[in-house]
Tab-separated table of C-alpha atoms in Angstrom:
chain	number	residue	atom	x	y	z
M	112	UNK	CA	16.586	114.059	126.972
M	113	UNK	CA	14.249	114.733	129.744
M	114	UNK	CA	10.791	114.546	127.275
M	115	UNK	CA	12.519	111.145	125.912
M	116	UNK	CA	13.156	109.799	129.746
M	117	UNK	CA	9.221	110.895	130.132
M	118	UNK	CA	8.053	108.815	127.237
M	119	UNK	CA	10.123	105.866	128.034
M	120	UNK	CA	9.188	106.071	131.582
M	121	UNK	CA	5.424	106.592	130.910
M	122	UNK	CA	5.611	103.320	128.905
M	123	UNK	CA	6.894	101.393	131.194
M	124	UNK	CA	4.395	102.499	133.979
M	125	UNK	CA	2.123	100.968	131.147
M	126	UNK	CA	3.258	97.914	130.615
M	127	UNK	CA	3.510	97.470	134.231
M	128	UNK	CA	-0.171	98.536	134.604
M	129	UNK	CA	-1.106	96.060	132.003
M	130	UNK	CA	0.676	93.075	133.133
M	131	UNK	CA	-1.068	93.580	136.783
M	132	UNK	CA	-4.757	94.613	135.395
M	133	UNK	CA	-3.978	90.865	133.635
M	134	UNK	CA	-2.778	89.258	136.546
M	135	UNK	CA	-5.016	90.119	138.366
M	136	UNK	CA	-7.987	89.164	136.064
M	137	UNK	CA	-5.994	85.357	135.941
M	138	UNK	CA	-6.167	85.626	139.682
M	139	UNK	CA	-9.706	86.176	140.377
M	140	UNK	CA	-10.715	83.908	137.324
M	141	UNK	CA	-8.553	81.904	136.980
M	142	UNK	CA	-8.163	78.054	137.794
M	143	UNK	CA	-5.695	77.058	140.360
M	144	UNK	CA	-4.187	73.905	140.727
M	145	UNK	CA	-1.046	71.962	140.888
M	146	UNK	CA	1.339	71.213	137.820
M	147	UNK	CA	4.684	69.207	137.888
M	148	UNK	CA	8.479	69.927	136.568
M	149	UNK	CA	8.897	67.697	133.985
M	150	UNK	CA	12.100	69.645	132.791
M	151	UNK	CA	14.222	72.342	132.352
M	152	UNK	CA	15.029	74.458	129.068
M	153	UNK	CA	17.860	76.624	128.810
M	154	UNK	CA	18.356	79.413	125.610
M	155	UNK	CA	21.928	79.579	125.013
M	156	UNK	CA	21.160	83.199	123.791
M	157	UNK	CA	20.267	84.617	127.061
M	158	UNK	CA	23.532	83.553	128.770
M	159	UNK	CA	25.426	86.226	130.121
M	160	UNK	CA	28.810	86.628	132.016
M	161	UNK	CA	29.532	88.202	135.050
M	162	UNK	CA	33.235	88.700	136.558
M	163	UNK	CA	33.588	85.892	133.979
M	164	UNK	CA	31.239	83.637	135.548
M	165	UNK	CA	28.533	82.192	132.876
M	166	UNK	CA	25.218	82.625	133.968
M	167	UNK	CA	22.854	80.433	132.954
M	168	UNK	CA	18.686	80.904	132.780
M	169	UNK	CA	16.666	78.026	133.055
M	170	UNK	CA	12.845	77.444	132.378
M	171	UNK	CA	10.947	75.051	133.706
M	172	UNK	CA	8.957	73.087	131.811
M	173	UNK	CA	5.747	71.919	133.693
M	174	UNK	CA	2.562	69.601	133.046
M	175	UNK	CA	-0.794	69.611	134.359
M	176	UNK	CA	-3.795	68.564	134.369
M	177	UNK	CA	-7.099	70.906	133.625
M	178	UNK	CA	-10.826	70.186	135.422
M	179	UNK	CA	-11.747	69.472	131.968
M	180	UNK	CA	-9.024	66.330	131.760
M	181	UNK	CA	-7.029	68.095	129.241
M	182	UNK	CA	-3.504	67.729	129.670
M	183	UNK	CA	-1.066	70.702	129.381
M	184	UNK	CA	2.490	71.137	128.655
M	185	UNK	CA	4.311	74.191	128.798
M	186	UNK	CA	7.412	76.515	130.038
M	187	UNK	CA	6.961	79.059	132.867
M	188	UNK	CA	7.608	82.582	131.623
M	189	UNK	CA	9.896	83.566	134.771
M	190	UNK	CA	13.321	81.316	134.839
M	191	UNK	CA	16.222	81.125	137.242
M	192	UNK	CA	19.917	80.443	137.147
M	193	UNK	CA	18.894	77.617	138.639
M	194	UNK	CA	17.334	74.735	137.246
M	195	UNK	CA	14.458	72.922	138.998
M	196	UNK	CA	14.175	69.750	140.373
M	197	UNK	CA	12.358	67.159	137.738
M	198	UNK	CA	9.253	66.084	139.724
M	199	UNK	CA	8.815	68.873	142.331
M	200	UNK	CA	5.155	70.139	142.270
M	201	UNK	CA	4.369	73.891	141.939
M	202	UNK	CA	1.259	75.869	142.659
M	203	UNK	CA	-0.383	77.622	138.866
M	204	UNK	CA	-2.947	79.066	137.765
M	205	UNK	CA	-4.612	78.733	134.591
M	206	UNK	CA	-6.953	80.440	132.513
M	207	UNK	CA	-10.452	78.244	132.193
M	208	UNK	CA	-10.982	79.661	128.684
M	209	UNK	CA	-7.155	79.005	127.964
M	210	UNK	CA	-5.419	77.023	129.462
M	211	UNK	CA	-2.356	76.972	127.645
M	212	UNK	CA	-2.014	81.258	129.716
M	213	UNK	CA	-0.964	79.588	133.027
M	214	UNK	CA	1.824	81.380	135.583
M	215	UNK	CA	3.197	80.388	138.766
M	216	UNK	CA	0.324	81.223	141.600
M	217	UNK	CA	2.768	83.544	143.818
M	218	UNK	CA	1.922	87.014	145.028
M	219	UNK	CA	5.765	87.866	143.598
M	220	UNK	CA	4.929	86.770	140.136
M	221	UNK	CA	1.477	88.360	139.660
M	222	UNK	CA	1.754	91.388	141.751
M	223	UNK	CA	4.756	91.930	143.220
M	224	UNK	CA	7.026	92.101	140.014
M	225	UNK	CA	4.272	94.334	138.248
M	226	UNK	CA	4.068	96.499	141.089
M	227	UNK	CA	7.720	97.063	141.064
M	228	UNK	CA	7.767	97.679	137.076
M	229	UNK	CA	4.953	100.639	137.464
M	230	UNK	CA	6.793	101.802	140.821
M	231	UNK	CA	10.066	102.303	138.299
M	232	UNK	CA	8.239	103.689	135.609
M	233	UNK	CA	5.942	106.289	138.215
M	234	UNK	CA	9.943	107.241	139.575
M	235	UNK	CA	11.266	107.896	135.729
M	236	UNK	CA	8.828	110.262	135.239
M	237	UNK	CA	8.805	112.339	138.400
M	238	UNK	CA	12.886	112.431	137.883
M	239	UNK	CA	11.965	113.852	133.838
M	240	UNK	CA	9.409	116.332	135.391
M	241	UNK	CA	11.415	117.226	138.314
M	242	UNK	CA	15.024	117.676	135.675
M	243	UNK	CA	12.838	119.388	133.226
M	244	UNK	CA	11.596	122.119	135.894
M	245	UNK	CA	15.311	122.113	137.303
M	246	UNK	CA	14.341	120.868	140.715
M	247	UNK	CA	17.121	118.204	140.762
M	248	UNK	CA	20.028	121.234	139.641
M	249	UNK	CA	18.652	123.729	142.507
M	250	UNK	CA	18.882	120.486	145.489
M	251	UNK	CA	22.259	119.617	143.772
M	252	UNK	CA	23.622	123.063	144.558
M	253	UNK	CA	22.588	123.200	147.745
């Protein structure tokens, strides 16, 4: 169990890695500008109950204008459980060569939430090595 914990682990330190090396290409090439809530879309299939309380996740769904005059609609990839007001202004960034690849220009979104994923995946594997060596059974004991 401890190789599969490694591989798992080691993937998501990857994904993680990913996700920031393209953030952070978006960032420093990327166009910023401001985009408004035109709407909110909910997927009934990620709904979930807690304590029998339905949880709801809502997108929003935002337009904006490139340098180029082009006009872009889309959804935001991050949602909340709750939805945003129609009209309120957000901060995005956009790629030149693509527009329609656009996220929410927040430290959180583009580093923050990657750095977190590869901080997980770095602490999966160290607790594989560590369990495979029997590090974790000797402190246990003590």
């Amino acid at each position: 169990t401890e190789v599969i914990i490694i591989i798992i682990s080691s993937v998501i330190t990857l994904v993680g890695i990913l996700i920031f090396i393209r953030n952070w290409k978006l960032s420093k090439n990327g166009t910023r500008t401001i985009a408004k809530i035109t709407g909110n879309f909910h997927s009934a299939a990620e709904d979930s109950y807690d304590n029998g309380r339905h949880i709801k996740t809502f997108y929003p769904l935002i337009e904006f204008t490139t340098v180029k005059g082009l006009v872009i609609k889309g959804q935001l990839d991050r949602g909340s459980n709750v939805e945003k007001e129609i009209g309120k202004k957000i901060k995005i960034i956009y790629d030149s060569d693509n527009p329609d690849l656009f996220k929410t220009d927040s430290f959180v979104v583009l580093f923050l939430i990657p750095i977190i994923v590869i901080f997980i995946g770095i602490l999966g594997n160290v607790w594989g090595v560590l369990e495979m060596n029997g590090v974790l059974n000797i402190l246990i004991e003590q």
